[in-house]
Coordinates of C-alpha atoms in Angstrom, one line a residue:
Chain L
M1 CA 265.3 202.2 201.0
S2 CA 268.8 201.2 200.2
D3 CA 270.8 199.9 203.2
I4 CA 273.7 202.1 201.7
G5 CA 273.7 204.6 203.8
I6 CA 276.3 207.4 201.3
S7 CA 275.8 207.0 198.2
T8 CA 277.9 209.1 196.0
K9 CA 277.2 211.4 192.7
A10 CA 279.8 209.9 190.1
M11 CA 278.8 210.7 186.6
G12 CA 276.9 214.2 188.4
K13 CA 273.9 215.1 185.7
S14 CA 273.7 211.8 184.7
G15 CA 272.4 210.3 187.3
V16 CA 274.0 207.1 188.5
T17 CA 275.0 206.4 191.4
F18 CA 277.9 204.7 192.2
S19 CA 277.6 203.2 195.8
P20 CA 281.7 201.8 197.2
L21 CA 279.0 198.8 198.7
K22 CA 278.4 197.1 194.9
V23 CA 281.6 198.0 194.0
L24 CA 283.3 196.1 197.3
K25 CA 281.0 193.6 196.7
G26 CA 283.0 192.6 193.4
F27 CA 285.4 192.6 195.2
I28 CA 284.4 190.4 197.5
P29 CA 283.1 186.9 195.8
K30 CA 280.9 185.4 198.2
L31 CA 282.5 182.8 200.2
D32 CA 282.1 179.5 198.7
T33 CA 284.7 177.6 200.5
K34 CA 284.2 174.5 199.3
A35 CA 284.5 176.1 194.7
I36 CA 286.9 178.7 196.5
V37 CA 289.8 176.2 197.6
K38 CA 289.1 173.7 193.9
N39 CA 289.9 176.4 192.5
A40 CA 292.6 177.3 194.7
L41 CA 294.3 173.4 194.3
I42 CA 293.3 174.1 190.2
S43 CA 295.1 177.3 189.9
L44 CA 298.2 176.0 192.0
A45 CA 299.3 172.5 190.3
S46 CA 297.7 174.0 186.7
I47 CA 301.0 176.8 188.3
L48 CA 303.3 173.8 188.9
L49 CA 302.5 172.5 185.5
F50 CA 303.4 175.2 183.9
V51 CA 307.3 176.1 185.9
L52 CA 307.7 172.1 185.2
L53 CA 307.1 172.5 181.9
W54 CA 309.3 176.5 182.3
H55 CA 311.8 174.4 183.7
L56 CA 312.7 171.6 181.4
G57 CA 311.8 173.5 178.3
A58 CA 314.9 175.8 179.3
N59 CA 316.8 172.8 181.0
Y60 CA 317.2 171.6 176.9
L61 CA 317.6 175.2 175.5
F62 CA 320.4 175.4 177.7
N63 CA 321.6 172.2 176.3
I64 CA 321.7 172.7 172.9
E65 CA 323.0 176.2 173.5
A66 CA 326.0 175.1 175.9
T67 CA 327.7 172.1 173.6
A68 CA 327.2 174.7 170.3
K69 CA 329.1 177.1 172.2
I70 CA 331.4 173.9 173.2
E71 CA 331.9 171.9 169.6
K72 CA 331.6 176.4 168.2
A73 CA 335.5 176.1 171.2
R74 CA 336.9 172.8 169.6
T75 CA 336.4 173.5 165.5
E76 CA 338.4 177.2 166.4
Q77 CA 340.5 176.3 168.9
G78 CA 341.0 172.7 169.5
A79 CA 340.0 169.8 172.2
E80 CA 342.2 172.0 174.9
A81 CA 339.5 175.2 174.6
A82 CA 336.8 173.3 174.4
A83 CA 337.5 171.3 177.6
Q84 CA 338.3 174.4 179.3
M85 CA 335.1 176.9 178.1
E86 CA 332.8 173.5 179.2
A87 CA 334.5 174.1 182.9
C88 CA 333.9 177.5 182.5
I89 CA 329.8 176.5 181.5
L90 CA 330.3 173.9 184.7
S91 CA 331.8 176.4 186.6
G92 CA 328.8 178.5 186.5
D93 CA 331.1 181.2 185.8
V94 CA 329.0 185.2 184.5
S95 CA 331.7 185.3 181.6
C96 CA 331.0 181.9 179.6
Q97 CA 327.4 181.5 180.0
P98 CA 325.3 180.6 177.2
N99 CA 322.6 183.1 176.5
T100 CA 319.0 181.7 175.8
L101 CA 315.9 180.9 178.2
P102 CA 316.3 181.8 181.6
S103 CA 314.9 179.2 184.2
P104 CA 312.4 180.3 186.2
Q105 CA 314.7 180.4 189.6
Q106 CA 317.3 182.7 187.1
V107 CA 313.8 185.0 186.9
I108 CA 313.8 184.4 191.0
V109 CA 316.9 186.0 191.5
A110 CA 317.0 188.6 188.8
A111 CA 314.0 189.2 191.2
Q112 CA 314.9 189.7 193.9
N113 CA 317.6 191.7 192.0
L114 CA 315.8 194.1 191.1
W115 CA 313.9 194.5 193.7
A116 CA 317.3 195.6 195.9
D117 CA 318.1 197.1 193.1
H118 CA 315.1 199.6 194.5
L119 CA 316.0 199.7 197.0
S120 CA 319.3 201.5 197.3
I121 CA 318.5 203.3 194.7
S122 CA 316.0 204.9 196.8
A123 CA 318.0 205.0 199.5
K124 CA 320.7 206.9 197.4
K125 CA 317.5 209.0 196.0
T126 CA 316.7 209.7 199.6
A127 CA 319.8 210.6 201.2
F128 CA 320.8 213.0 198.0
K129 CA 317.3 215.3 199.3
A130 CA 318.2 215.7 202.4
K131 CA 321.5 217.0 201.4
V132 CA 320.7 219.1 198.7
A133 CA 317.7 220.1 201.1
T134 CA 318.8 223.4 202.6
T135 CA 320.7 224.0 198.5
N136 CA 317.0 223.2 197.4
A137 CA 315.3 225.9 199.5
D138 CA 318.0 228.9 199.2
R139 CA 317.5 227.7 195.6
K140 CA 313.5 228.3 195.5
A141 CA 314.4 231.6 197.5
Q142 CA 316.2 233.0 194.7
G143 CA 313.6 231.9 192.2
L144 CA 315.7 229.3 191.0
K145 CA 314.8 225.3 190.1
P146 CA 315.7 223.1 192.2
I147 CA 318.4 220.7 191.5
K148 CA 316.7 217.0 190.9
Y149 CA 318.1 213.6 191.2
T150 CA 319.4 212.4 188.3
G151 CA 320.4 209.5 189.2
R152 CA 319.1 206.7 187.2
P153 CA 315.8 204.7 187.9
S154 CA 314.9 201.8 189.0
F155 CA 313.1 199.3 188.0
I156 CA 310.0 200.6 189.9
D157 CA 310.2 203.7 188.9
Q158 CA 309.8 202.7 186.0
I159 CA 307.0 200.8 186.7
L160 CA 304.9 204.1 188.1
T161 CA 305.9 206.1 184.8
S162 CA 304.4 203.4 182.4
I163 CA 301.2 203.8 184.1
K164 CA 301.2 206.8 184.3
T165 CA 302.0 207.3 181.0
V166 CA 299.6 205.1 180.2
F167 CA 296.8 207.0 182.5
A168 CA 297.6 210.2 181.0
G169 CA 296.7 208.2 177.3
F170 CA 294.0 206.9 178.7
L171 CA 292.3 210.0 179.8
L172 CA 293.0 211.9 176.8
A173 CA 291.4 209.3 174.8
M174 CA 288.6 208.9 176.6
F175 CA 288.1 213.3 176.2
I176 CA 288.7 212.5 172.4
A177 CA 286.5 209.1 172.0
I178 CA 283.8 210.2 174.3
P179 CA 282.8 213.4 172.6
I180 CA 283.4 212.9 168.9
G181 CA 282.0 209.3 169.9
I182 CA 278.7 211.7 171.0
I183 CA 278.4 213.4 168.2
T184 CA 278.4 211.0 165.4
G185 CA 276.4 208.9 167.4
L186 CA 274.1 211.2 167.0
N187 CA 274.2 213.0 163.9
E188 CA 274.1 210.5 161.4
N189 CA 275.4 213.3 158.8
L190 CA 278.5 214.0 160.9
K191 CA 279.2 210.0 161.3
T192 CA 279.0 210.0 157.9
A193 CA 281.4 212.4 157.8
F194 CA 284.2 210.8 160.9
N195 CA 283.2 207.0 159.4
W196 CA 286.4 207.1 156.9
L197 CA 288.8 209.1 159.5
I198 CA 287.6 206.3 161.7
Q199 CA 287.7 203.6 159.4
I200 CA 290.7 204.6 158.0
F201 CA 292.8 205.1 160.8
K202 CA 291.3 202.6 163.3
P203 CA 293.9 200.1 161.9
V204 CA 297.2 201.6 162.0
S205 CA 299.9 200.6 164.1
P206 CA 301.4 202.2 167.3
V207 CA 304.2 202.9 165.7
V208 CA 303.1 205.0 162.6
W209 CA 301.1 206.9 165.4
L210 CA 304.1 208.0 167.2
L211 CA 305.8 208.7 164.1
L212 CA 303.3 211.1 163.6
V213 CA 302.8 212.3 167.1
F214 CA 306.7 212.6 167.2
M215 CA 306.3 214.3 163.7
I216 CA 303.5 217.2 165.4
V217 CA 304.9 217.1 169.4
K218 CA 308.4 218.0 168.3
T219 CA 307.5 221.2 166.0
L220 CA 304.7 222.1 168.8
I221 CA 306.7 221.8 171.7
R222 CA 310.1 224.1 171.9
D223 CA 310.3 224.2 174.9
P224 CA 313.3 221.6 176.7
E225 CA 311.8 222.2 180.2
L226 CA 308.7 219.7 179.5
D227 CA 309.5 216.1 179.1
K228 CA 309.0 215.6 175.1
S229 CA 308.6 212.0 175.2
F230 CA 307.0 211.6 178.1
I231 CA 304.1 213.2 175.7
I232 CA 305.1 211.7 172.7
A233 CA 304.7 208.4 174.2
A234 CA 301.1 209.5 176.2
I235 CA 299.6 211.0 173.1
S236 CA 300.1 208.1 170.8
V237 CA 299.1 205.5 173.0
G238 CA 296.0 207.6 173.6
L239 CA 296.0 207.7 170.1
C240 CA 296.2 204.4 169.5
A241 CA 293.8 203.3 172.5
M242 CA 290.5 205.4 171.8
W243 CA 288.9 203.5 168.6
A244 CA 287.6 201.2 170.4
T245 CA 285.7 203.9 173.2
L246 CA 284.8 205.9 170.7
V247 CA 282.7 203.6 168.3
N248 CA 280.9 202.0 171.2
T249 CA 280.5 205.1 172.4
S250 CA 279.0 206.0 169.0
L251 CA 276.5 203.2 169.3
G252 CA 275.2 203.1 172.6
V253 CA 274.2 206.8 171.4
S254 CA 273.0 205.9 167.7
S255 CA 271.0 202.6 169.4
V256 CA 268.4 204.3 172.8
K257 CA 266.0 202.2 173.0
T258 CA 263.4 203.1 170.4
D259 CA 261.1 203.4 173.6
Y260 CA 263.2 205.6 175.5
M261 CA 263.7 208.0 173.1
N262 CA 259.3 207.7 172.1
V263 CA 258.4 208.8 175.7
A264 CA 261.2 211.5 175.5
K265 CA 259.4 212.7 172.8
V266 CA 256.2 212.4 174.2
L267 CA 257.5 214.7 177.7
Q268 CA 258.7 217.1 175.0
L269 CA 262.7 217.5 176.2
S270 CA 264.6 220.4 175.6
L271 CA 267.9 218.2 173.1
G272 CA 270.3 219.1 175.9
K273 CA 268.1 217.2 178.5
K274 CA 266.8 214.7 175.8
I275 CA 271.0 214.2 175.8
F276 CA 272.2 214.0 178.6
K277 CA 269.0 212.8 180.8
I278 CA 268.4 210.3 178.5
I279 CA 271.2 209.2 175.4
I280 CA 274.6 209.3 177.6
P281 CA 272.5 207.1 180.8
S282 CA 271.4 204.8 178.8
S283 CA 274.9 204.3 176.1
I284 CA 277.1 204.8 179.9
P285 CA 277.2 200.3 179.9
L286 CA 278.4 200.6 176.1
I287 CA 280.9 203.8 176.7
F288 CA 282.7 201.9 180.2
T289 CA 282.4 198.3 177.5
G290 CA 284.5 200.9 175.0
L291 CA 286.8 201.8 178.4
R292 CA 287.2 199.0 179.4
I293 CA 288.8 197.9 175.6
T294 CA 290.4 201.2 175.7
V295 CA 292.2 200.6 178.3
S296 CA 294.5 197.2 177.8
V297 CA 294.5 198.4 173.9
A298 CA 296.9 201.1 175.6
W299 CA 298.9 199.2 178.0
M300 CA 299.1 196.4 175.2
V301 CA 300.7 198.6 173.0
L302 CA 303.2 201.8 175.2
I303 CA 305.1 198.9 175.5
A304 CA 306.6 198.9 171.9
I305 CA 306.1 203.1 172.0
E306 CA 308.0 203.2 175.2
L307 CA 310.5 201.8 172.9
L308 CA 310.6 203.4 170.5
A309 CA 309.8 207.5 172.3
Q310 CA 313.2 206.4 174.3
S311 CA 310.3 207.2 176.9
P312 CA 311.3 206.1 180.7
G313 CA 309.3 203.3 181.6
L314 CA 309.3 199.6 181.4
G315 CA 309.0 199.5 177.4
S316 CA 312.6 201.2 177.7
F317 CA 313.6 199.1 180.2
V318 CA 312.7 195.8 178.5
W319 CA 314.7 197.1 175.4
E320 CA 317.9 198.6 176.8
E321 CA 317.8 195.0 178.8
F322 CA 318.2 193.5 175.1
Q323 CA 320.7 196.0 173.9
N324 CA 323.0 195.5 176.9
G325 CA 323.3 191.6 176.7
A326 CA 324.4 191.1 180.4
N327 CA 324.0 187.8 182.5
D328 CA 321.5 188.8 184.2
S329 CA 319.5 190.5 181.4
N330 CA 317.4 187.7 180.1
A331 CA 315.9 186.6 183.1
K332 CA 314.7 190.8 183.9
I333 CA 313.3 191.1 180.9
I334 CA 311.1 187.8 181.7
V335 CA 310.2 189.4 185.5
A336 CA 309.1 193.2 183.2
M337 CA 307.3 190.3 181.0
F338 CA 305.6 189.0 184.3
V339 CA 305.7 192.7 185.8
I340 CA 304.0 193.8 182.2
G341 CA 301.0 190.8 182.3
I342 CA 299.9 191.4 186.0
I343 CA 299.8 195.1 185.9
G344 CA 297.6 194.8 182.7
F345 CA 295.1 192.3 184.5
L346 CA 294.9 194.5 187.3
L347 CA 294.4 197.2 185.5
D348 CA 291.1 195.7 183.2
R349 CA 289.5 194.2 186.8
V350 CA 289.8 197.9 188.0
M351 CA 288.0 198.2 185.0
L352 CA 284.6 195.6 185.0
F353 CA 284.6 196.5 188.9
V354 CA 283.6 200.3 187.4
Q355 CA 281.4 198.5 184.0
Q356 CA 279.9 196.4 186.8
S357 CA 279.1 198.9 188.9
V358 CA 277.7 201.8 186.5
S359 CA 275.7 199.3 184.5
F360 CA 272.5 199.6 184.8
E361 CA 270.7 196.5 183.7
T362 CA 269.2 193.7 185.8
Q363 CA 271.6 191.7 187.0
Chain A
M1 CA 221.1 199.8 174.3
T2 CA 219.8 202.7 176.2
A3 CA 222.1 205.9 175.2
G4 CA 223.3 208.2 178.2
S5 CA 224.5 211.8 178.2
I6 CA 228.3 210.5 178.2
T7 CA 228.6 207.5 176.4
H8 CA 226.8 207.9 173.2
P9 CA 228.6 210.3 170.8
S10 CA 225.2 211.4 169.2
A11 CA 223.6 212.7 172.0
A12 CA 226.3 214.4 173.1
S13 CA 227.1 218.9 172.1
L14 CA 230.6 219.1 170.0
R15 CA 231.7 220.6 173.3
D16 CA 232.5 217.3 175.1
V17 CA 234.2 215.7 172.3
M18 CA 238.1 215.4 173.9
L19 CA 239.3 213.7 170.8
N20 CA 237.3 214.0 167.0
I21 CA 238.5 211.2 164.9
K22 CA 238.1 212.3 160.8
D23 CA 238.6 210.2 157.4
L24 CA 242.6 208.7 159.5
T25 CA 244.0 207.3 156.6
K26 CA 247.8 205.3 157.6
I27 CA 249.5 204.8 154.2
Y28 CA 252.8 202.6 155.1
P29 CA 255.1 202.9 151.0
T30 CA 256.2 199.2 150.4
P31 CA 258.2 198.1 147.8
K32 CA 254.6 196.6 146.4
G33 CA 253.0 200.2 146.7
D34 CA 250.8 201.0 149.4
Y35 CA 249.9 199.2 152.3
V36 CA 246.8 200.8 153.5
V37 CA 246.4 200.3 157.1
L38 CA 243.5 202.7 158.1
E39 CA 241.2 203.9 155.3
D40 CA 238.7 206.8 156.3
L41 CA 237.2 206.1 160.0
Q42 CA 235.8 207.7 161.6
L43 CA 235.6 208.1 165.9
Q44 CA 234.7 210.1 168.3
I45 CA 235.4 210.3 172.1
M46 CA 234.0 211.9 174.8
K47 CA 235.1 214.2 178.0
E48 CA 236.1 211.9 181.0
E49 CA 235.0 208.8 178.7
F50 CA 236.9 205.6 179.0
V51 CA 237.5 203.7 175.8
S52 CA 239.1 201.1 175.0
I53 CA 240.3 199.7 171.3
I54 CA 240.1 195.7 170.5
G55 CA 240.9 194.3 167.2
H56 CA 242.7 191.4 165.5
S57 CA 246.5 191.8 165.7
G58 CA 247.4 194.2 162.6
C59 CA 244.7 195.5 162.3
G60 CA 245.5 198.9 163.2
K61 CA 245.6 199.6 166.5
T62 CA 248.4 200.5 167.7
T63 CA 248.8 202.6 164.7
L64 CA 245.2 203.9 165.3
L65 CA 247.2 205.3 168.7
T66 CA 250.8 206.6 168.0
M67 CA 249.2 208.9 165.2
I68 CA 247.0 210.0 168.2
A69 CA 250.1 210.6 170.0
G70 CA 251.7 212.1 167.9
L71 CA 254.9 209.6 167.2
N72 CA 253.6 208.0 164.0
N73 CA 252.7 210.5 161.0
I74 CA 248.9 210.8 160.3
S75 CA 248.6 210.2 155.8
G76 CA 245.4 211.2 155.4
G77 CA 242.8 213.0 157.2
N78 CA 243.0 214.9 161.0
I79 CA 243.2 214.0 165.1
F80 CA 241.4 216.9 166.3
L81 CA 241.9 217.2 170.4
N82 CA 239.8 219.6 171.9
E83 CA 238.8 221.7 168.7
F84 CA 242.3 221.7 168.1
P85 CA 244.1 219.1 165.2
I86 CA 247.1 218.0 167.3
A87 CA 251.1 218.4 165.4
G88 CA 253.2 216.5 167.1
P89 CA 254.0 214.5 170.5
G90 CA 253.0 215.9 173.6
P91 CA 252.6 215.8 177.5
D92 CA 248.5 216.7 176.9
R93 CA 248.4 213.1 175.5
G94 CA 249.4 211.1 178.7
V95 CA 251.4 207.2 176.9
I96 CA 251.4 204.5 179.3
F97 CA 253.2 201.9 176.9
Q98 CA 253.1 198.6 176.5
A99 CA 256.2 197.8 178.1
P100 CA 257.2 199.7 181.2
S101 CA 259.6 202.6 179.3
L102 CA 260.8 203.7 182.5
F103 CA 264.5 204.8 183.1
P104 CA 266.3 202.4 184.3
W105 CA 269.0 204.8 185.8
M106 CA 266.9 206.5 187.6
T107 CA 265.2 205.5 190.8
A108 CA 260.5 205.6 190.4
L109 CA 260.3 209.3 191.7
E110 CA 262.9 210.4 189.2
N111 CA 261.2 208.3 186.3
V112 CA 258.0 210.5 187.5
L113 CA 260.0 213.6 188.7
L114 CA 261.4 213.9 184.4
G115 CA 257.8 214.2 182.7
V116 CA 256.0 216.7 186.0
K117 CA 259.3 218.9 186.1
Q118 CA 258.1 219.3 182.0
V119 CA 254.0 220.2 183.1
F120 CA 254.9 222.5 186.0
P121 CA 257.7 224.7 185.2
H122 CA 256.9 226.8 188.1
A123 CA 255.7 224.7 190.9
S124 CA 258.4 224.6 193.1
K125 CA 260.4 221.5 193.0
G126 CA 258.7 220.6 196.8
E127 CA 255.3 221.1 195.0
Q128 CA 256.8 219.0 192.4
K129 CA 258.1 216.1 194.4
D130 CA 254.9 216.0 196.2
I131 CA 252.9 215.7 192.3
C132 CA 254.9 212.5 192.0
K133 CA 254.6 211.1 195.2
Y134 CA 250.5 211.4 195.5
Y135 CA 250.5 209.2 192.2
L136 CA 253.5 206.9 193.4
S137 CA 251.4 206.2 196.1
K138 CA 247.6 206.2 194.6
V139 CA 248.7 203.4 192.4
G140 CA 250.6 201.3 195.7
L141 CA 254.7 202.6 195.5
E142 CA 254.2 203.8 198.5
D143 CA 257.9 202.1 200.4
A144 CA 259.1 202.7 196.4
F145 CA 260.0 206.0 195.5
H146 CA 264.4 205.6 195.8
K147 CA 264.2 202.5 194.5
K148 CA 265.8 202.4 191.0
A149 CA 263.5 201.6 188.6
S150 CA 265.6 198.1 187.3
E151 CA 265.1 196.7 190.5
L152 CA 261.3 197.6 190.4
S153 CA 259.6 193.8 188.9
Q154 CA 257.3 194.7 185.9
G155 CA 253.9 194.7 187.6
M156 CA 255.4 197.1 189.7
Q157 CA 257.4 199.6 187.0
Q158 CA 254.7 199.1 185.0
R159 CA 252.5 201.0 188.5
V160 CA 255.5 203.2 187.9
G161 CA 253.8 204.0 184.0
I162 CA 250.8 204.5 184.6
A163 CA 251.7 207.0 188.0
R164 CA 254.1 208.6 185.4
A165 CA 251.5 209.6 182.9
F166 CA 248.2 210.1 185.6
A167 CA 251.3 213.1 187.1
L168 CA 251.1 214.9 183.3
R169 CA 248.0 215.1 184.1
P170 CA 247.6 214.9 180.2
K171 CA 244.0 216.0 178.2
I172 CA 243.7 212.6 177.8
L173 CA 246.0 209.2 178.6
L174 CA 246.7 206.2 175.6
L175 CA 246.9 203.2 176.7
D176 CA 248.8 200.6 174.7
E177 CA 247.6 196.9 175.8
P178 CA 249.1 198.1 179.3
F179 CA 249.4 194.8 180.3
G180 CA 249.5 192.8 177.9
M181 CA 253.4 191.6 179.6
L182 CA 251.9 191.0 182.5
D183 CA 251.2 187.4 184.6
S184 CA 247.3 186.5 184.7
L185 CA 247.7 187.9 188.4
T186 CA 249.5 191.2 188.3
R187 CA 247.3 192.1 185.3
A188 CA 243.9 191.6 187.9
A189 CA 246.1 193.9 190.5
L190 CA 247.1 196.3 188.2
Q191 CA 243.2 196.8 186.6
D192 CA 241.7 197.6 189.6
V193 CA 245.0 199.7 190.4
L194 CA 244.2 201.7 187.4
L195 CA 240.2 201.9 187.6
E196 CA 240.9 204.0 190.7
V197 CA 242.8 206.6 189.8
W198 CA 240.7 206.4 186.4
E199 CA 237.4 207.1 188.7
K200 CA 239.1 209.5 190.7
E201 CA 241.1 211.7 187.8
K202 CA 238.9 211.2 185.2
I203 CA 240.6 211.6 182.7
T204 CA 239.6 210.3 178.9
A205 CA 241.2 207.2 178.7
I206 CA 241.7 205.1 174.8
Q207 CA 243.3 201.5 175.9
I208 CA 244.5 198.8 173.6
T209 CA 243.8 195.8 174.3
H210 CA 243.4 191.6 173.1
D211 CA 241.7 190.9 176.8
V212 CA 237.8 191.3 176.3
D213 CA 237.1 190.3 180.1
E214 CA 239.3 193.6 180.4
A215 CA 237.9 195.5 178.2
I216 CA 234.4 195.3 179.8
F217 CA 236.0 195.5 183.2
L218 CA 237.3 198.7 182.3
A219 CA 235.5 200.4 179.4
N220 CA 232.2 202.7 179.1
R221 CA 232.3 202.3 175.2
I222 CA 234.4 199.0 173.4
I223 CA 235.6 199.8 169.5
M224 CA 235.4 196.6 168.0
M225 CA 238.3 197.1 164.9
T226 CA 237.9 195.4 161.5
S227 CA 240.3 193.1 160.0
G228 CA 243.0 194.8 158.0
P229 CA 244.5 196.3 156.2
R230 CA 242.3 199.0 155.0
A231 CA 240.7 198.8 159.0
Q232 CA 238.2 201.2 159.9
V233 CA 235.9 201.1 163.2
G234 CA 233.0 197.7 163.2
D235 CA 230.9 198.0 166.2
I236 CA 231.3 199.9 169.0
L237 CA 229.5 198.1 172.6
N238 CA 228.7 200.3 175.3
I239 CA 229.1 198.8 178.7
E240 CA 226.7 200.4 181.1
F241 CA 227.9 198.6 184.3
E242 CA 227.9 201.9 186.9
R243 CA 231.2 203.2 188.9
P244 CA 233.0 202.3 190.8
R245 CA 232.8 199.3 189.6
D246 CA 234.1 196.0 191.5
R247 CA 235.6 192.9 189.9
K248 CA 233.2 190.5 191.6
E249 CA 229.9 192.2 190.5
I250 CA 230.5 192.4 187.6
L251 CA 231.4 188.7 187.0
N252 CA 228.1 187.7 188.2
H253 CA 225.4 190.6 186.9
P254 CA 223.6 188.9 183.7
D255 CA 224.6 191.9 181.4
Y256 CA 227.7 190.6 181.5
Y257 CA 228.1 187.4 178.8
H258 CA 226.3 188.7 177.3
Y259 CA 228.7 191.2 176.4
R260 CA 231.3 189.0 176.2
K261 CA 229.3 186.9 174.1
H262 CA 228.7 190.4 171.6
L263 CA 232.4 191.4 171.5
I264 CA 233.3 187.3 171.1
D265 CA 230.8 187.0 168.0
F266 CA 232.4 190.0 166.5
L267 CA 236.2 188.7 166.9
E268 CA 235.3 185.9 165.5
H269 CA 233.6 186.6 161.7

């Protein structure tokens, strides 16, 4: 008997059990202290080397930019202006800093600022909510819409919005791609019918998808209350990212082992039983491989799509900072870059664990 | 050799014939023309008989078995099961495949239950489960009902395969080299298990094998097939050992080496 007390049926009818312990085991690797220390040291050394190279590179670029700035002042306004510019740069004055790759220190400062900014905005929000609480209760009683906080979103708010968008897009991709993948995998004729569509639309750039979705959504959704830009971004993300799942599901369904199909034939299983008891469970590992790729792609195209759809989120944060051109804009962009990378990595890890826990192949 | 009332086809009445293969032909079309695997093959299998089919690789043994199972089309001739021509696969012919072919995402019990539900749709859930548990216990898996098939060893998986086939209560059992992928110790253990269950159930069985000793140990009759193409039944050997059989006794029996020599002489020609 299995020693796992609770084993919830995650996949419902298909009978694939999802054991919490197995997932937990994935998070906690076997404790081999020596290997852990060794790997930690190697990682730490490589991180330090990376930061050092970054620091040196940023310094080098800073010097080039600074020299160019001083030379420009010299040629345009004379030696006195050049000396003034040099003094200004050395003093660290915000108004005359060279605009180039920020150094690691600047990025850390920017990250701290963003966090402080988030705290202050949250405080404002809570204060606002407390202030309008009674009014909103009255409005609700009268059947009116409550007053919402309409201030600037903080960096953390934008991260959360991005995750929300990518999640919505991912769900959409799942609900479109898995059924179509199953249908095309089951039927050779439908596969032929869908094939041209898949082959042509798969390589289309996220930007074009966005424009297409925009054309349709703009016409269909006329309610000004709805968050149109969010809907457009989520649908575009879904459409860009669904192809990997579609192709993998189709492949998984069409390549069920002949032995399994023979057993199904001998048992004279009905079509429904054949699909839900055998074909889908046996293609689950490939479906989840597809879903994992879909999540990575969704997160990657999200930034570009948010940027163009003017949907709030990390993408628009990056773009706004770039347009803004404030002193610490570049550093904030680098902070966003790291956040995007880390979240993408975590999403991939989560999908990997899910994938491993539903896989029935002997490890 | 003496003719037993059950083991000898000509002595038996037509009622005792479980499987009747008449003028069976199998042709695979190839770009170079038709490839005739089997031609005008005749074979009768009696009720409660255990028949082994032996022959060289590629002689069409597996083709014959898959045709009986209904998984392979018949090019010519007929196969009658209980005097009715077979049409397509069905649970009245239980198959034990060479690879265990269990569904790895199901437990041992669920694997057997899938078939039992098809064959006994009107039985209650409890009864269905009891049937599965009975056969799983018979093959020595009473402690592994709820183990995932993927967690079982090859030998244990094949035990489930045996339980699954018997639990269908088929008219005939088709075994396609069921122990071919196992090591010799596991193979011997599983032959014992198979024989033990079979002697209780007495389901007509056709087994394909490469293994001369296995054929002698298990079968009432051994069908030797000529090498393909155009394979036919080359020779038939009756094995007169009494049942229930004991491996040691059979190995010490004077007839054993006589049977063995007969088979090997045939195969080496």
